[in-house]
Amino acid sequence: MRQKEHPIALVDCNNFYASCERVFNTKLRNVPIVVLSNNDGMIIARSNEAKALGIKMGEPLFKVKDIVKKYGVQVYSSNYVLYGDMSSRVMNCISQFSPDIEIYSIDEAFLNLKGFENRNLEQYGAELRATVRQWVGLPVSIGIAKTKTLAKLANHIAKKDPKFNGVLNIYYEDDIDEFLKRVEVSDVWGIGRQYTKLLNNHNIRSAYDFIQLGDNWIKKKMTIMGLRTAMELRGIPCISLESVPAPKKAIVSSRSFSKLSSNKQDIKEAVAFFVSIAAQKLRKQRSNAGILTVFLRTNPFKDSPQYHNGVLMQFPLPTDSTSEMISYAMKGIEQIFREGYQYQKVGVMLAGIIPRNRNQYILFDRPDREQMDKISDIMDKINKEMGAWTISYAAAGTKRDWMTRADLKSPRYTTNWNELLKV
DNA sequence: TCTGGGGTCCTAGGACCC
DNA sequence: TCTGGGGTCCTAGGACCC
């Protein structure tokens, strides 16, 4: 017999980036706010007031300029240092409520509430919500159910319907059909644009409609992933809680230029810069990478000549050395760079990632391997203590005028002494 | 003028092997 | 003038997530 399902909670910050901006600026109460992607290109977060004005997620800023002007929408560049710090405050706070927590994204966490079955779960959720509000200043919504997908669904309803005061528990309900009927299939976790189109074509509109479909049909059209989603909606857990984050299998670092460039030197600097970031992440999780991919592309939204290309290179032995990676990346750029194009974006990806065991290969490898390890360690330490990019490879440049634009950034209120909130 | 960045998993199909 | 069957590994592409 199946083990009895225990309650799972999903805690999710409302309009996270927009709410973070609001915490430190009282003038932003009840005002429409949007937060922009890197390069200030498109809208990636909106306060409720901005949503009400019809501003859509992912819309380019220039398309809503009129609305912004007319209604005095407050516009911010994204400030990841601030959001990252606010996120860890929220997570610390949530952790007080359950020892078993999976941090799912910057603004969401699943909690295992095993052993809490006999408590009043609504009240527990309400307490959690009030505590985050008080300690960190951010509004959160909470859904509690038997599976992750149902917790997501409950959370979604809690966020939309003010009647629930931000907390909806459907764990005890024997009959959750009413809840499944009020959620559109496109709002189900795991069902995106393509599957929504497919399902709508078959006249499936709600989460409830979806789970009436036969397993074979679902599996055939939506792979095992779709079937898993259906099972979860039927209250059968298929997706477990991962309290220890798995090491990354791929590490990507890339960014759009502030303006297009056809200059090979710029491109090379940018690539070296991205390699440095990726390699640091790799060392942080104590892994080595066997494969480096370098890619570049022109702006696909422009009419100008298009070119995009990438090259995959294998290291003789898996490595975590920035300098070794840079030298390969430079060779890669030489291979794929073409004169005469306006490049918009370059980047690198590390793959073939395995746990690090630095000493393992020394016998078979270049004698300078140990030296490289020492250099990496020292550089990481200096940058950690004295600030990012205190020390870096010359190849990564110093001017970096190709760097991303962020003209509308709020101060780093919580992490930088010079930008503390003045009272 | 102006459209992000960083991940995951699954499947089909090709290369290759015996 | 006929052309198996079964297995593994890898990659590209497509779907999804935030």
CSV table of C-alpha atoms (C1' of nucleotides) in Angstrom, one decimal:
chain,number,residue,atom,x,y,z
A,1,MET,CA,0.0,0.0,0.0
A,2,ARG,CA,1.1,3.5,-0.7
A,3,GLN,CA,2.4,5.5,2.1
A,4,LYS,CA,0.0,8.2,3.3
A,5,GLU,CA,0.8,11.5,1.7
A,6,HIS,CA,2.1,14.2,4.0
A,7,PRO,CA,1.3,17.9,3.6
A,8,ILE,CA,3.5,20.0,1.4
A,9,ALA,CA,3.4,23.8,1.5
A,10,LEU,CA,4.5,26.1,-1.3
A,11,VAL,CA,5.5,29.5,-0.1
A,12,ASP,CA,5.8,32.0,-2.9
A,13,CYS,CA,6.6,35.8,-2.7
A,14,ASN,CA,4.1,38.0,-4.5
A,15,ASN,CA,5.5,39.9,-7.4
A,16,PHE,CA,8.9,39.4,-5.8
A,17,TYR,CA,11.2,41.9,-7.6
A,18,ALA,CA,8.6,44.6,-7.5
A,19,SER,CA,7.9,44.0,-3.9
A,20,CYS,CA,11.6,44.1,-3.0
A,21,GLU,CA,11.8,47.6,-4.5
A,22,ARG,CA,8.8,48.6,-2.5
A,23,VAL,CA,10.1,47.5,0.9
A,24,PHE,CA,12.7,50.2,0.9
A,25,ASN,CA,10.8,53.0,-0.7
A,26,THR,CA,7.5,54.0,1.0
A,27,LYS,CA,6.6,56.2,-2.0
A,28,LEU,CA,6.0,53.0,-4.0
A,29,ARG,CA,3.1,51.9,-1.9
A,30,ASN,CA,0.0,51.4,-4.1
A,31,VAL,CA,1.9,52.6,-7.1
A,32,PRO,CA,2.4,50.6,-10.3
A,33,ILE,CA,5.9,49.2,-10.5
A,34,VAL,CA,7.7,47.3,-13.2
A,35,VAL,CA,11.2,45.7,-13.1
A,36,LEU,CA,13.2,45.2,-16.3
A,37,SER,CA,15.4,42.4,-17.5
A,38,ASN,CA,19.1,42.8,-18.0
A,39,ASN,CA,19.9,45.5,-20.5
A,40,ASP,CA,16.6,47.2,-19.5
A,41,GLY,CA,14.9,45.4,-22.4
A,42,MET,CA,11.7,43.8,-21.2
A,43,ILE,CA,9.4,43.6,-18.3
A,44,ILE,CA,10.1,40.7,-15.9
A,45,ALA,CA,8.1,41.7,-12.8
A,46,ARG,CA,5.1,43.8,-12.2
A,47,SER,CA,3.2,45.0,-9.1
A,48,ASN,CA,-0.5,44.3,-9.0
A,49,GLU,CA,-1.2,47.8,-10.0
A,50,ALA,CA,1.0,47.4,-13.1
A,51,LYS,CA,-0.8,44.1,-13.9
A,52,ALA,CA,-4.1,45.9,-13.7
A,53,LEU,CA,-2.9,48.4,-16.3
A,54,GLY,CA,-2.6,45.5,-18.7
A,55,ILE,CA,1.2,45.5,-18.8
A,56,LYS,CA,2.2,41.9,-19.7
A,57,MET,CA,5.1,39.7,-18.6
A,58,GLY,CA,7.9,39.7,-21.1
A,59,GLU,CA,6.8,42.7,-23.0
A,60,PRO,CA,9.5,45.0,-24.3
A,61,LEU,CA,9.5,48.3,-22.4
A,62,PHE,CA,9.3,50.4,-25.5
A,63,LYS,CA,5.9,48.8,-26.3
A,64,VAL,CA,4.3,50.1,-23.1
A,65,LYS,CA,6.0,53.5,-23.0
A,66,ASP,CA,2.6,55.3,-23.4
A,67,ILE,CA,1.1,53.5,-20.4
A,68,VAL,CA,4.2,54.1,-18.3
A,69,LYS,CA,4.0,57.8,-19.0
A,70,LYS,CA,0.3,58.1,-18.6
A,71,TYR,CA,0.0,56.3,-15.3
A,72,GLY,CA,3.3,57.2,-13.8
A,73,VAL,CA,4.5,53.6,-13.7
A,74,GLN,CA,7.7,53.4,-11.7
A,75,VAL,CA,10.4,51.6,-13.7
A,76,TYR,CA,13.4,49.8,-12.3
A,77,SER,CA,16.4,47.9,-13.7
A,78,SER,CA,16.8,44.6,-12.1
A,79,ASN,CA,19.0,44.6,-9.0
A,80,TYR,CA,20.0,41.0,-8.4
A,81,VAL,CA,22.2,41.8,-5.4
A,82,LEU,CA,19.3,43.3,-3.6
A,83,TYR,CA,16.9,40.5,-4.6
A,84,GLY,CA,19.4,37.8,-3.7
A,85,ASP,CA,19.8,39.2,-0.3
A,86,MET,CA,16.1,39.6,0.3
A,87,SER,CA,15.6,36.1,-0.9
A,88,SER,CA,18.0,34.6,1.7
A,89,ARG,CA,16.2,36.6,4.4
A,90,VAL,CA,12.9,35.1,3.4
A,91,MET,CA,14.3,31.6,3.2
A,92,ASN,CA,15.9,32.0,6.7
A,93,CYS,CA,12.5,33.0,8.0
A,94,ILE,CA,10.7,30.1,6.3
A,95,SER,CA,13.2,27.7,7.7
A,96,GLN,CA,12.1,28.4,11.2
A,97,PHE,CA,8.8,26.8,10.3
A,98,SER,CA,10.0,23.5,9.0
A,99,PRO,CA,13.3,21.7,9.1
A,100,ASP,CA,12.8,20.2,5.7
A,101,ILE,CA,12.7,22.9,3.0
A,102,GLU,CA,13.5,22.9,-0.7
A,103,ILE,CA,14.5,26.3,-2.0
A,104,TYR,CA,13.0,26.0,-5.5
A,105,SER,CA,13.8,29.4,-6.9
A,106,ILE,CA,14.8,32.9,-5.8
A,107,ASP,CA,11.3,33.6,-4.5
A,108,GLU,CA,9.7,30.2,-3.8
A,109,ALA,CA,10.2,27.3,-1.4
A,110,PHE,CA,8.5,24.0,-0.7
A,111,LEU,CA,8.2,22.8,2.9
A,112,ASN,CA,7.7,19.3,4.0
A,113,LEU,CA,5.1,19.4,6.7
A,114,LYS,CA,5.3,15.7,7.7
A,115,GLY,CA,4.4,15.4,11.3
A,116,PHE,CA,2.3,18.6,11.2
A,117,GLU,CA,-0.8,16.7,10.0
A,118,ASN,CA,-2.6,17.2,13.3
A,119,ARG,CA,-2.0,20.9,13.6
A,120,ASN,CA,-4.3,23.5,12.2
A,121,LEU,CA,-2.4,23.9,8.9
A,122,GLU,CA,-4.3,27.1,7.9
A,123,GLN,CA,-3.3,28.8,11.1
A,124,TYR,CA,0.3,27.6,10.6
A,125,GLY,CA,0.3,29.1,7.1
A,126,ALA,CA,-1.2,32.3,8.4
A,127,GLU,CA,1.5,32.6,11.0
A,128,LEU,CA,4.3,31.9,8.5
A,129,ARG,CA,2.9,34.6,6.2
A,130,ALA,CA,2.6,37.1,9.0
A,131,THR,CA,6.2,36.4,10.2
A,132,VAL,CA,7.7,36.9,6.7
A,133,ARG,CA,5.8,40.1,6.4
A,134,GLN,CA,7.0,41.4,9.8
A,135,TRP,CA,10.7,40.3,9.6
A,136,VAL,CA,11.4,40.9,5.9
A,137,GLY,CA,8.6,43.2,4.8
A,138,LEU,CA,7.5,41.0,1.9
A,139,PRO,CA,4.0,39.6,1.1
A,140,VAL,CA,3.9,35.9,0.4
A,141,SER,CA,1.2,33.4,-0.6
A,142,ILE,CA,1.0,29.8,0.7
A,143,GLY,CA,-0.6,26.7,-0.8
A,144,ILE,CA,-0.8,23.5,1.2
A,145,ALA,CA,-1.7,20.1,-0.4
A,146,LYS,CA,-0.7,16.5,-0.9
A,147,THR,CA,1.6,17.0,-3.8
A,148,LYS,CA,3.9,19.7,-5.1
A,149,THR,CA,1.7,20.4,-8.1
A,150,LEU,CA,-1.4,20.7,-6.0
A,151,ALA,CA,0.5,23.0,-3.6
A,152,LYS,CA,1.3,25.1,-6.6
A,153,LEU,CA,-2.3,25.1,-7.6
A,154,ALA,CA,-3.5,26.0,-4.1
A,155,ASN,CA,-1.0,28.8,-4.0
A,156,HIS,CA,-2.2,30.1,-7.3
A,157,ILE,CA,-5.8,30.4,-6.0
A,158,ALA,CA,-4.6,31.9,-2.7
A,159,LYS,CA,-2.8,34.6,-4.6
A,160,LYS,CA,-5.8,35.5,-6.8
A,161,ASP,CA,-8.8,35.2,-4.5
A,162,PRO,CA,-8.6,37.7,-1.6
A,163,LYS,CA,-11.1,35.7,0.3
A,164,PHE,CA,-8.3,33.3,1.4
A,165,ASN,CA,-6.0,35.9,2.9
A,166,GLY,CA,-3.0,34.5,1.1
A,167,VAL,CA,-3.3,31.0,2.5
A,168,LEU,CA,-5.2,28.0,1.0
A,169,ASN,CA,-4.9,24.5,2.4
A,170,ILE,CA,-6.5,21.7,0.4
A,171,TYR,CA,-4.7,18.9,2.2
A,172,TYR,CA,-7.7,17.7,4.2
A,173,GLU,CA,-10.2,18.0,1.4
A,174,ASP,CA,-11.5,14.7,0.1
A,175,ASP,CA,-13.0,16.4,-2.9
A,176,ILE,CA,-10.9,19.0,-4.6
A,177,ASP,CA,-12.7,19.1,-7.9
A,178,GLU,CA,-14.1,22.6,-7.2
A,179,PHE,CA,-10.5,23.9,-6.9
A,180,LEU,CA,-9.3,22.0,-10.0
A,181,LYS,CA,-12.2,23.4,-12.0
A,182,ARG,CA,-11.4,27.0,-11.2
A,183,VAL,CA,-7.8,26.8,-12.4
A,184,GLU,CA,-7.1,27.2,-16.1
A,185,VAL,CA,-5.0,24.4,-17.5
A,186,SER,CA,-2.4,26.9,-18.7
A,187,ASP,CA,-1.8,27.9,-15.0
A,188,VAL,CA,-1.0,24.3,-14.0
A,189,TRP,CA,2.7,23.8,-13.1
A,190,GLY,CA,4.3,21.8,-15.9
A,191,ILE,CA,1.9,22.9,-18.6
A,192,GLY,CA,3.3,25.6,-20.8
A,193,ARG,CA,2.3,27.4,-24.0
A,194,GLN,CA,2.6,24.5,-26.4
A,195,TYR,CA,0.7,22.0,-24.3
A,196,THR,CA,-2.0,24.6,-23.5
A,197,LYS,CA,-2.5,25.0,-27.3
A,198,LEU,CA,-2.7,21.2,-27.7
A,199,LEU,CA,-5.1,20.8,-24.8
A,200,ASN,CA,-7.3,23.7,-25.8
A,201,ASN,CA,-7.6,22.2,-29.2
A,202,HIS,CA,-9.1,19.1,-27.6
A,203,ASN,CA,-11.4,21.4,-25.6
A,204,ILE,CA,-9.5,20.9,-22.3
A,205,ARG,CA,-9.8,24.2,-20.4
A,206,SER,CA,-9.3,23.5,-16.7
A,207,ALA,CA,-7.1,21.4,-14.5
A,208,TYR,CA,-10.1,19.3,-13.8
A,209,ASP,CA,-10.7,18.7,-17.6
A,210,PHE,CA,-7.1,17.7,-17.9
A,211,ILE,CA,-7.1,14.9,-15.3
A,212,GLN,CA,-10.2,13.3,-17.0
A,213,LEU,CA,-8.0,12.4,-19.9
A,214,GLY,CA,-6.7,8.9,-20.3
A,215,ASP,CA,-3.2,8.1,-19.2
A,216,ASN,CA,-2.2,6.7,-22.5
A,217,TRP,CA,-3.3,9.7,-24.4
A,218,ILE,CA,-1.5,12.0,-22.0
A,219,LYS,CA,1.7,10.0,-22.1
A,220,LYS,CA,1.7,9.8,-25.9
A,221,LYS,CA,1.1,13.5,-26.4
A,222,MET,CA,2.9,15.0,-23.5
A,223,THR,CA,5.6,12.4,-22.5
A,224,ILE,CA,6.0,11.0,-19.1
A,225,MET,CA,6.3,14.5,-17.7
A,226,GLY,CA,2.7,15.3,-18.6
A,227,LEU,CA,1.5,12.1,-17.1
A,228,ARG,CA,3.4,12.9,-13.9
A,229,THR,CA,1.6,16.3,-13.8
A,230,ALA,CA,-1.7,14.5,-14.1
A,231,MET,CA,-0.9,12.1,-11.3
A,232,GLU,CA,0.1,14.9,-9.0
A,233,LEU,CA,-3.1,16.7,-9.7
A,234,ARG,CA,-4.9,13.5,-8.8
A,235,GLY,CA,-3.2,13.6,-5.4
A,236,ILE,CA,-0.5,11.0,-6.1
A,237,PRO,CA,3.0,12.4,-5.3
A,238,CYS,CA,5.4,11.8,-8.2
A,239,ILE,CA,7.8,14.7,-7.6
A,240,SER,CA,9.8,14.5,-4.4
A,241,LEU,CA,11.1,17.3,-2.3
A,242,GLU,CA,14.8,17.9,-2.8
A,243,SER,CA,16.2,19.6,0.3
A,244,VAL,CA,19.8,19.3,-0.9
A,245,PRO,CA,20.3,21.2,-4.2
A,246,ALA,CA,21.9,19.0,-6.9
A,247,PRO,CA,25.1,20.2,-8.4
A,248,LYS,CA,24.6,21.9,-11.8
A,249,LYS,CA,25.0,19.8,-14.9
A,250,ALA,CA,25.6,22.8,-17.1
A,251,ILE,CA,26.7,26.3,-16.2
A,252,VAL,CA,25.9,29.1,-18.7
A,253,SER,CA,27.2,32.6,-18.6
A,254,SER,CA,26.1,35.0,-21.3
A,255,ARG,CA,24.6,38.4,-21.8
A,256,SER,CA,23.5,40.8,-24.4
A,257,PHE,CA,25.7,43.8,-25.2
A,258,SER,CA,24.6,47.3,-24.3
A,259,LYS,CA,25.0,48.0,-28.0
A,260,LEU,CA,25.8,45.8,-31.0
A,261,SER,CA,29.5,45.2,-31.7
A,262,SER,CA,31.5,43.9,-34.6
A,263,ASN,CA,34.7,44.4,-32.8
A,264,LYS,CA,36.6,41.1,-32.3
A,265,GLN,CA,38.5,42.5,-29.3
A,266,ASP,CA,35.3,43.4,-27.6
A,267,ILE,CA,33.9,39.9,-28.2
A,268,LYS,CA,37.1,38.3,-26.9
A,269,GLU,CA,37.0,40.3,-23.7
A,270,ALA,CA,33.4,39.5,-23.2
A,271,VAL,CA,34.0,35.8,-23.6
A,272,ALA,CA,36.9,35.9,-21.2
A,273,PHE,CA,34.7,37.7,-18.8
A,274,PHE,CA,31.9,35.1,-19.0
A,275,VAL,CA,34.4,32.3,-18.7
A,276,SER,CA,35.6,33.8,-15.5
A,277,ILE,CA,32.0,33.9,-14.1
A,278,ALA,CA,31.2,30.4,-15.2
A,279,ALA,CA,34.5,29.0,-13.8
A,280,GLN,CA,33.9,30.6,-10.4
A,281,LYS,CA,30.5,29.0,-10.2
A,282,LEU,CA,32.0,25.7,-11.2
A,283,ARG,CA,34.6,26.0,-8.4
A,284,LYS,CA,32.0,27.1,-5.9
A,285,GLN,CA,30.2,23.8,-6.4
A,286,ARG,CA,33.5,21.9,-6.3
A,287,SER,CA,33.2,20.5,-9.8
A,288,ASN,CA,35.3,20.1,-12.9
A,289,ALA,CA,34.1,20.6,-16.5
A,290,GLY,CA,35.1,18.5,-19.5
A,291,ILE,CA,33.5,20.6,-22.2
A,292,LEU,CA,33.4,24.3,-23.0
A,293,THR,CA,31.0,25.7,-25.6
A,294,VAL,CA,31.4,29.3,-26.9
A,295,PHE,CA,28.7,30.9,-28.9
A,296,LEU,CA,27.8,34.2,-30.5
A,297,ARG,CA,24.9,35.7,-32.4
A,298,THR,CA,23.5,38.8,-34.1
A,299,ASN,CA,20.3,40.4,-33.1
A,300,PRO,CA,17.4,38.2,-34.4
A,301,PHE,CA,14.9,41.1,-34.1
A,302,LYS,CA,16.8,43.1,-36.6
A,303,ASP,CA,16.7,43.0,-40.4
A,304,SER,CA,20.4,43.1,-40.7
A,305,PRO,CA,22.4,40.0,-41.8
A,306,GLN,CA,22.1,37.2,-39.3
A,307,TYR,CA,24.8,34.9,-38.1
A,308,HIS,CA,24.8,32.6,-35.1
A,309,ASN,CA,27.3,29.9,-34.4
A,310,GLY,CA,28.8,27.9,-31.5
A,311,VAL,CA,31.8,25.6,-31.1
A,312,LEU,CA,32.2,22.8,-28.6
A,313,MET,CA,35.6,22.0,-27.2
A,314,GLN,CA,36.8,19.2,-25.0
A,315,PHE,CA,39.5,19.8,-22.5
A,316,PRO,CA,42.3,17.1,-22.4
A,317,LEU,CA,41.2,16.6,-18.7
A,318,PRO,CA,38.3,18.0,-16.9
A,319,THR,CA,39.3,21.3,-15.3
A,320,ASP,CA,38.2,24.2,-13.2
A,321,SER,CA,41.0,26.6,-14.1
A,322,THR,CA,39.9,30.0,-15.4
A,323,SER,CA,43.1,30.5,-17.3
A,324,GLU,CA,43.0,27.2,-19.0
A,325,MET,CA,39.4,27.8,-20.0
A,326,ILE,CA,40.1,31.2,-21.3
A,327,SER,CA,42.8,29.9,-23.6
A,328,TYR,CA,40.5,27.4,-25.1
A,329,ALA,CA,37.7,29.9,-25.4
A,330,MET,CA,39.9,32.3,-27.3
A,331,LYS,CA,40.7,29.5,-29.8
A,332,GLY,CA,37.0,28.9,-30.1
A,333,ILE,CA,36.2,32.5,-30.9
A,334,GLU,CA,38.9,32.5,-33.6
A,335,GLN,CA,37.1,29.6,-35.2
A,336,ILE,CA,33.6,31.0,-35.2
A,337,PHE,CA,34.0,34.8,-35.5
A,338,ARG,CA,33.2,36.3,-38.8
A,339,GLU,CA,33.9,39.9,-39.8
A,340,GLY,CA,31.1,42.1,-40.9
A,341,TYR,CA,28.3,41.2,-38.6
A,342,GLN,CA,26.8,43.2,-35.8
A,343,TYR,CA,27.0,40.9,-32.8
A,344,GLN,CA,24.4,41.2,-30.0
A,345,LYS,CA,25.2,38.4,-27.7
A,346,VAL,CA,28.0,36.0,-26.8
A,347,GLY,CA,28.4,33.5,-24.1
A,348,VAL,CA,29.9,30.3,-22.8
A,349,MET,CA,28.6,27.0,-21.4
A,350,LEU,CA,30.4,24.5,-19.3
A,351,ALA,CA,29.2,20.9,-19.5
A,352,GLY,CA,30.5,17.4,-18.9
A,353,ILE,CA,30.6,18.4,-15.2
A,354,ILE,CA,31.9,16.0,-12.7
A,355,PRO,CA,32.8,16.2,-9.0
A,356,ARG,CA,36.2,17.7,-8.5
A,357,ASN,CA,39.1,15.6,-7.4
A,358,ARG,CA,42.0,17.7,-8.0
A,359,ASN,CA,44.8,15.4,-7.1
A,360,GLN,CA,43.6,12.5,-9.1
A,361,TYR,CA,45.2,13.3,-12.4
A,362,ILE,CA,48.4,15.1,-11.4
A,363,LEU,CA,50.6,12.2,-12.4
A,364,PHE,CA,49.2,12.1,-16.0
A,365,ASP,CA,48.8,15.8,-16.5
A,366,ARG,CA,50.7,19.0,-17.1
A,367,PRO,CA,53.0,19.7,-14.2
A,368,ASP,CA,51.5,23.2,-13.8
A,369,ARG,CA,48.1,21.9,-12.8
A,370,GLU,CA,48.8,22.4,-9.1
A,371,GLN,CA,50.0,25.9,-9.7
A,372,MET,CA,46.8,26.7,-11.6
A,373,ASP,CA,44.7,25.4,-8.7
A,374,LYS,CA,46.6,27.7,-6.3
A,375,ILE,CA,46.1,30.7,-8.5
A,376,SER,CA,42.3,30.0,-8.8
A,377,ASP,CA,42.0,29.6,-5.0
A,378,ILE,CA,43.8,32.9,-4.3
A,379,MET,CA,41.8,34.8,-6.9
A,380,ASP,CA,38.5,33.5,-5.5
A,381,LYS,CA,39.5,34.4,-2.0
A,382,ILE,CA,40.5,38.0,-2.9
A,383,ASN,CA,37.4,38.6,-4.9
A,384,LYS,CA,35.2,37.2,-2.1
A,385,GLU,CA,36.8,39.4,0.5
A,386,MET,CA,37.4,42.6,-1.4
A,387,GLY,CA,34.6,42.5,-3.9
A,388,ALA,CA,33.9,40.9,-7.2
A,389,TRP,CA,36.4,41.7,-10.0
A,390,THR,CA,39.0,43.1,-7.6
A,391,ILE,CA,41.3,40.8,-9.4
A,392,SER,CA,40.7,39.2,-12.8
A,393,TYR,CA,42.5,38.1,-16.0
A,394,ALA,CA,43.6,40.8,-18.3
A,395,ALA,CA,41.9,39.0,-21.1
A,396,ALA,CA,38.5,39.8,-19.5
A,397,GLY,CA,39.2,43.5,-20.1
A,398,THR,CA,38.8,46.5,-17.8
A,399,LYS,CA,36.8,49.0,-19.8
A,400,ARG,CA,33.9,46.6,-20.5
A,401,ASP,CA,31.9,49.2,-22.3
A,402,TRP,CA,30.0,46.4,-24.0
A,403,MET,CA,28.5,45.7,-20.6
A,404,THR,CA,24.9,45.4,-19.9
A,405,ARG,CA,22.9,48.6,-19.4
A,406,ALA,CA,21.1,49.2,-16.2
A,407,ASP,CA,20.2,52.8,-16.0
A,408,LEU,CA,17.3,52.7,-13.5
A,409,LYS,CA,18.8,50.6,-10.7
A,410,SER,CA,17.8,51.1,-7.1
A,411,PRO,CA,20.5,51.2,-4.5
A,412,ARG,CA,21.8,48.0,-2.9
A,413,TYR,CA,20.1,48.9,0.3
A,414,THR,CA,20.9,45.8,2.2
A,415,THR,CA,24.4,44.8,1.2
A,416,ASN,CA,26.4,48.0,0.5
A,417,TRP,CA,27.5,50.4,3.2
A,418,ASN,CA,27.5,53.3,0.8
A,419,GLU,CA,23.9,52.7,-0.3
A,420,LEU,CA,22.2,52.1,3.1
A,421,LEU,CA,18.8,53.5,3.5
A,422,LYS,CA,19.0,57.0,4.9
A,423,VAL,CA,16.4,57.7,7.6
B,1,DT,C1',16.3,53.8,-30.8
B,2,DC,C1',14.6,49.8,-27.5
B,3,DT,C1',12.9,42.2,-27.1
B,4,DG,C1',16.9,38.5,-20.4
B,5,DG,C1',19.5,34.9,-18.4
B,6,DG,C1',20.0,30.4,-16.5
B,7,DG,C1',18.5,26.0,-15.8
B,8,DT,C1',15.9,20.9,-16.2
B,9,DC,C1',14.2,16.7,-18.4
B,10,DC,C1',12.6,13.7,-22.3
B,11,DT,C1',12.7,11.7,-27.0
B,12,DA,C1',14.0,10.6,-31.6
B,13,DG,C1',17.5,9.4,-34.5
B,14,DG,C1',22.2,8.6,-36.0
B,15,DA,C1',26.7,6.3,-35.2
B,16,DC,C1',28.7,2.4,-33.8
B,17,DC,C1',29.3,-2.3,-32.0
B,18,DC,C1',28.7,-7.4,-31.9
C,1,DT,C1',20.9,-9.1,-56.6
C,2,DC,C1',19.9,-11.1,-51.2
C,3,DT,C1',20.6,-7.0,-46.6
C,4,DG,C1',19.0,-9.2,-38.8
C,5,DG,C1',18.4,-8.0,-34.4
C,6,DG,C1',19.7,-6.0,-30.3
C,7,DG,C1',22.3,-3.0,-27.7
C,8,DT,C1',24.7,1.5,-26.1
C,9,DC,C1',26.1,6.2,-26.4
C,10,DC,C1',25.6,10.8,-28.0
C,11,DT,C1',23.4,14.9,-29.7
C,12,DA,C1',20.0,18.1,-31.2
C,13,DG,C1',15.7,19.8,-30.5
C,14,DG,C1',11.7,20.6,-28.0
C,15,DA,C1',9.1,21.0,-24.0
C,16,DC,C1',9.0,23.0,-19.4
C,17,DC,C1',10.4,26.1,-15.1
C,18,DC,C1',11.7,30.7,-12.7
